[in-house]
Short mmCIF file of C-alpha atoms in Angstrom, two decimals:
data_model
loop_
_atom_site.label_atom_id
_atom_site.label_comp_id
_atom_site.label_asym_id
_atom_site.label_seq_id
_atom_site.Cartn_x
_atom_site.Cartn_y
_atom_site.Cartn_z
CA UNK R 1 0.00 0.00 0.00
CA UNK R 2 2.91 2.39 0.70
CA UNK R 3 4.08 1.87 -2.86
CA UNK R 4 0.61 2.43 -4.28
CA UNK R 5 0.18 5.82 -2.62
CA UNK R 6 3.82 6.88 -3.10
CA UNK R 7 2.87 9.69 -5.49
CA UNK R 8 0.87 11.57 -2.84
CA UNK R 9 3.22 14.41 -1.93
CA UNK R 10 1.83 15.30 1.51
CA UNK R 11 3.59 12.85 3.87
CA UNK R 12 0.76 12.75 6.45
CA UNK R 13 -1.92 12.22 3.82
CA UNK R 14 0.18 9.55 2.13
CA UNK R 15 0.69 7.66 5.40
CA UNK R 16 -3.00 7.94 6.32
CA UNK R 17 -4.14 6.61 2.93
CA UNK R 18 -1.68 3.71 3.15
CA UNK R 19 -2.97 2.76 6.61
CA UNK R 20 -6.60 3.13 5.61
CA UNK R 21 -6.16 1.17 2.41
CA UNK R 22 -4.40 -1.68 4.19
CA UNK R 23 -7.14 -1.87 6.81
CA UNK R 24 -9.89 -1.96 4.19
CA UNK R 25 -8.08 -4.43 1.93
CA UNK R 26 -7.58 -6.85 4.80
CA UNK R 27 -11.11 -6.55 6.12
CA UNK R 28 -14.34 -8.20 5.01
CA UNK R 29 -15.50 -5.01 3.27
CA UNK R 30 -12.41 -5.10 1.11
CA UNK R 31 -13.93 -8.00 -0.82
CA UNK R 32 -16.34 -5.47 -2.35
CA UNK R 33 -13.32 -3.33 -3.32
CA UNK R 34 -12.91 -0.25 -1.16
CA UNK R 35 -11.27 2.23 -3.48
CA UNK R 36 -8.33 3.11 -1.27
CA UNK R 37 -7.85 -0.57 -0.49
CA UNK R 38 -7.42 -1.33 -4.19
CA UNK R 39 -5.40 1.51 -5.60
CA UNK R 40 -3.52 0.15 -8.59
CA UNK R 41 -1.37 2.92 -10.01
CA UNK R 42 -0.71 6.53 -9.10
CA UNK R 43 0.08 8.07 -12.45
CA UNK R 44 1.97 11.28 -12.86
CA UNK R 45 -0.20 13.90 -14.58
CA UNK R 46 -0.07 13.65 -18.36
CA UNK R 47 0.58 16.72 -20.51
CA UNK R 48 -1.85 18.89 -18.67
CA UNK R 49 -3.38 21.95 -20.30
CA UNK R 50 -4.84 25.07 -18.68
CA UNK R 51 -8.28 23.47 -19.09
CA UNK R 52 -7.37 20.21 -17.34
CA UNK R 53 -5.48 22.10 -14.65
CA UNK R 54 -8.67 24.03 -13.99
CA UNK R 55 -10.67 20.79 -13.67
CA UNK R 56 -8.33 19.50 -10.96
CA UNK R 57 -9.48 22.27 -8.64
CA UNK R 58 -12.95 23.32 -7.46
CA UNK R 59 -15.09 24.49 -10.41
CA UNK R 60 -18.53 26.11 -10.41
CA UNK R 61 -21.27 23.55 -9.71
CA UNK R 62 -19.01 21.21 -7.73
CA UNK R 63 -20.37 19.59 -4.58
CA UNK R 64 -17.66 20.18 -1.99
CA UNK R 65 -17.13 18.99 1.57
CA UNK R 66 -14.53 20.84 3.59
CA UNK R 67 -13.07 24.26 4.14
CA UNK R 68 -11.94 26.47 1.26
CA UNK R 69 -8.55 26.87 2.94
CA UNK R 70 -7.82 23.13 3.12
CA UNK R 71 -4.44 22.39 1.49
CA UNK R 72 -5.41 19.00 -0.04
CA UNK R 73 -8.02 18.35 -2.71
CA UNK R 74 -9.65 14.93 -3.31
CA UNK R 75 -11.93 14.59 -6.37
CA UNK R 76 -14.09 11.49 -6.74
CA UNK R 77 -15.82 10.55 -10.03
CA UNK R 78 -18.63 8.22 -9.03
CA UNK R 79 -21.65 6.34 -10.35
CA UNK R 80 -24.63 5.66 -8.11
CA UNK R 81 -25.06 2.13 -9.54
CA UNK R 82 -21.43 1.22 -8.93
CA UNK R 83 -20.98 -1.15 -5.94
CA UNK R 84 -17.35 -0.07 -5.55
CA UNK R 85 -18.50 3.56 -5.23
CA UNK R 86 -21.06 2.52 -2.61
CA UNK R 87 -18.35 0.68 -0.69
CA UNK R 88 -16.08 3.73 -0.82
CA UNK R 89 -18.93 5.91 0.44
CA UNK R 90 -19.66 3.52 3.33
CA UNK R 91 -16.20 2.30 4.29
CA UNK R 92 -13.73 5.02 3.34
CA UNK R 93 -15.43 8.41 3.19
CA UNK R 94 -16.47 8.51 6.89
CA UNK R 95 -12.89 8.17 8.07
CA UNK R 96 -11.60 10.65 5.48
CA UNK R 97 -14.31 13.02 6.66
CA UNK R 98 -13.45 12.62 10.31
CA UNK R 99 -9.66 12.81 9.98
CA UNK R 100 -9.17 15.10 7.00
CA UNK R 101 -12.26 16.96 5.87
CA UNK R 102 -13.76 18.00 9.21
CA UNK R 103 -10.32 18.99 10.50
CA UNK R 104 -9.71 21.42 7.65
CA UNK R 105 -6.93 19.40 6.03
CA UNK R 106 -8.71 18.34 2.82
CA UNK R 107 -11.59 19.22 0.56
CA UNK R 108 -13.60 16.39 -0.98
CA UNK R 109 -15.43 16.86 -4.30
CA UNK R 110 -18.04 14.45 -5.68
CA UNK R 111 -18.51 14.51 -9.48
CA UNK R 112 -21.05 12.45 -11.41
CA UNK R 113 -19.82 9.85 -13.89
CA UNK R 114 -22.89 7.60 -14.39
CA UNK R 115 -22.11 4.20 -15.89
CA UNK R 116 -25.60 3.49 -17.26
CA UNK R 117 -29.05 5.01 -17.78
CA UNK R 118 -30.24 4.03 -14.30
CA UNK R 119 -27.21 5.77 -12.80
CA UNK R 120 -28.00 8.83 -14.90
CA UNK R 121 -31.54 9.00 -13.51
CA UNK R 122 -30.21 8.51 -9.96
CA UNK R 123 -27.65 11.29 -10.49
CA UNK R 124 -30.38 13.66 -11.64
CA UNK R 125 -32.47 12.68 -8.62
CA UNK R 126 -29.57 13.51 -6.29
CA UNK R 127 -29.52 17.03 -7.77
CA UNK R 128 -33.24 17.68 -7.23
CA UNK R 129 -32.83 18.98 -3.69
CA UNK R 130 -30.16 21.47 -4.63
CA UNK R 131 -26.71 21.83 -3.07
CA UNK R 132 -28.11 21.80 0.46
CA UNK R 133 -29.51 18.28 0.16
CA UNK R 134 -27.07 16.72 -2.33
CA UNK R 135 -24.89 14.78 0.09
CA UNK R 136 -27.91 13.53 2.07
CA UNK R 137 -29.53 12.25 -1.12
CA UNK R 138 -26.31 10.62 -2.30
CA UNK R 139 -25.97 8.96 1.12
CA UNK R 140 -29.54 7.67 0.94
CA UNK R 141 -29.10 6.32 -2.58
CA UNK R 142 -25.80 4.58 -1.80
CA UNK R 143 -27.07 3.09 1.49
CA UNK R 144 -30.13 1.60 -0.27
CA UNK R 145 -28.36 0.80 -3.55
CA UNK R 146 -28.98 -2.95 -3.39
CA UNK R 147 -32.68 -2.39 -2.65
CA UNK R 148 -33.49 -0.08 -5.53
CA UNK R 149 -31.26 -1.88 -8.03
CA UNK R 150 -32.91 -5.22 -7.32
CA UNK R 151 -36.48 -3.92 -6.94
CA UNK R 152 -39.11 -5.00 -9.50
CA UNK R 153 -39.44 -2.81 -12.58
CA UNK R 154 -41.73 0.23 -12.67
CA UNK R 155 -44.33 -1.73 -14.58
CA UNK R 156 -45.03 -3.90 -11.52
CA UNK R 157 -47.84 -2.78 -9.23
CA UNK R 158 -46.30 -3.90 -5.95
CA UNK R 159 -44.95 -1.40 -3.50
CA UNK R 160 -41.27 -1.72 -4.37
CA UNK R 161 -41.96 -1.34 -8.06
CA UNK R 162 -44.06 1.73 -7.35
CA UNK R 163 -41.32 3.31 -5.31
CA UNK R 164 -38.73 2.61 -8.00
CA UNK R 165 -41.04 3.95 -10.66
CA UNK R 166 -41.55 7.06 -8.58
CA UNK R 167 -37.79 7.58 -8.30
CA UNK R 168 -37.38 7.25 -12.04
CA UNK R 169 -40.23 9.61 -12.81
CA UNK R 170 -38.88 12.16 -10.34
CA UNK R 171 -35.45 11.91 -11.90
CA UNK R 172 -36.83 12.22 -15.41
CA UNK R 173 -38.86 15.26 -14.37
CA UNK R 174 -35.97 16.96 -12.58
CA UNK R 175 -35.09 20.53 -13.59
CA UNK R 176 -32.80 21.04 -16.54
CA UNK R 177 -29.93 22.34 -14.35
CA UNK R 178 -29.73 18.93 -12.66
CA UNK R 179 -29.12 17.26 -16.00
CA UNK R 180 -26.73 20.05 -16.92
CA UNK R 181 -24.59 19.25 -13.88
CA UNK R 182 -24.40 15.59 -14.92
CA UNK R 183 -23.27 16.64 -18.38
CA UNK R 184 -20.67 19.06 -17.04
CA UNK R 185 -19.23 16.43 -14.69
CA UNK R 186 -19.07 13.78 -17.40
CA UNK R 187 -17.38 16.19 -19.78
CA UNK R 188 -14.80 17.09 -17.14
CA UNK R 189 -14.19 13.38 -16.48
CA UNK R 190 -13.71 12.70 -20.18
CA UNK R 191 -11.24 15.57 -20.40
CA UNK R 192 -9.32 14.02 -17.49
CA UNK R 193 -9.48 10.55 -19.14
CA UNK R 194 -11.65 8.92 -16.50
CA UNK R 195 -12.55 5.42 -17.65
CA UNK R 196 -14.12 3.75 -14.62
CA UNK R 197 -15.69 4.46 -11.27
CA UNK R 198 -14.69 5.26 -8.72
CA UNK R 199 -11.72 7.31 -9.93
CA UNK R 200 -9.91 9.64 -7.57
CA UNK R 201 -7.64 12.60 -8.13
CA UNK R 202 -5.67 13.38 -4.96
CA UNK R 203 -3.74 16.63 -5.24
CA UNK R 204 -3.81 16.27 -9.07
CA UNK R 205 -2.59 12.67 -8.99
CA UNK R 206 -4.72 10.19 -10.94
CA UNK R 207 -5.59 6.87 -9.29
CA UNK R 208 -6.68 4.00 -11.51
CA UNK R 209 -8.45 0.86 -10.35
CA UNK R 210 -7.78 -2.60 -11.92
CA UNK R 211 -8.50 -3.69 -14.56
CA UNK R 212 -8.62 -0.14 -15.95
CA UNK R 213 -5.96 0.30 -18.64
CA UNK R 214 -3.46 3.16 -18.32
CA UNK R 215 -4.69 6.46 -19.65
CA UNK R 216 -3.62 7.43 -23.16
#
């Protein structure tokens, strides 16, 4: 794990990520692939341009946890149907929040990168409450991910199907700005050569997850 996080320049953050990753990888939750317990490669930034440099900092529309003065920036591209993202949210983010975000040492940015149409609807739904409710909605969607992904389809008349249908209709009817945020996040991810979820950028360093191929 020390080798996998070697590119993180801040020594305290590097040591904390190594400890956290080792703990998750060796625990039962690591079977589901906690992101920091399965870091494959920390790549040096590739031929960055002013545009990609801008995307590695806070941009308008970003959902940010942490203080503006925090010296470290962690960006997470996620999909709400991705089980690895759900595991990261449940097993890794709480400790990062307690030790780094809440203490003013890091800012954490969530950006949408939906992997399928259901994830796109869920992403739009997470935007419906505005910035004030975004993280609460993401938390609710991740914590119930198995339930709503395995629920009967919206055509079924039972309760679960009705609830799922309601979620999809609400997402489809969400305001245009919600969809616009999805598009902006996906475009930024494409510019940064994101290929899978979850993908993290920690202080501009790109972290890939196996079996993702190296970025071009």
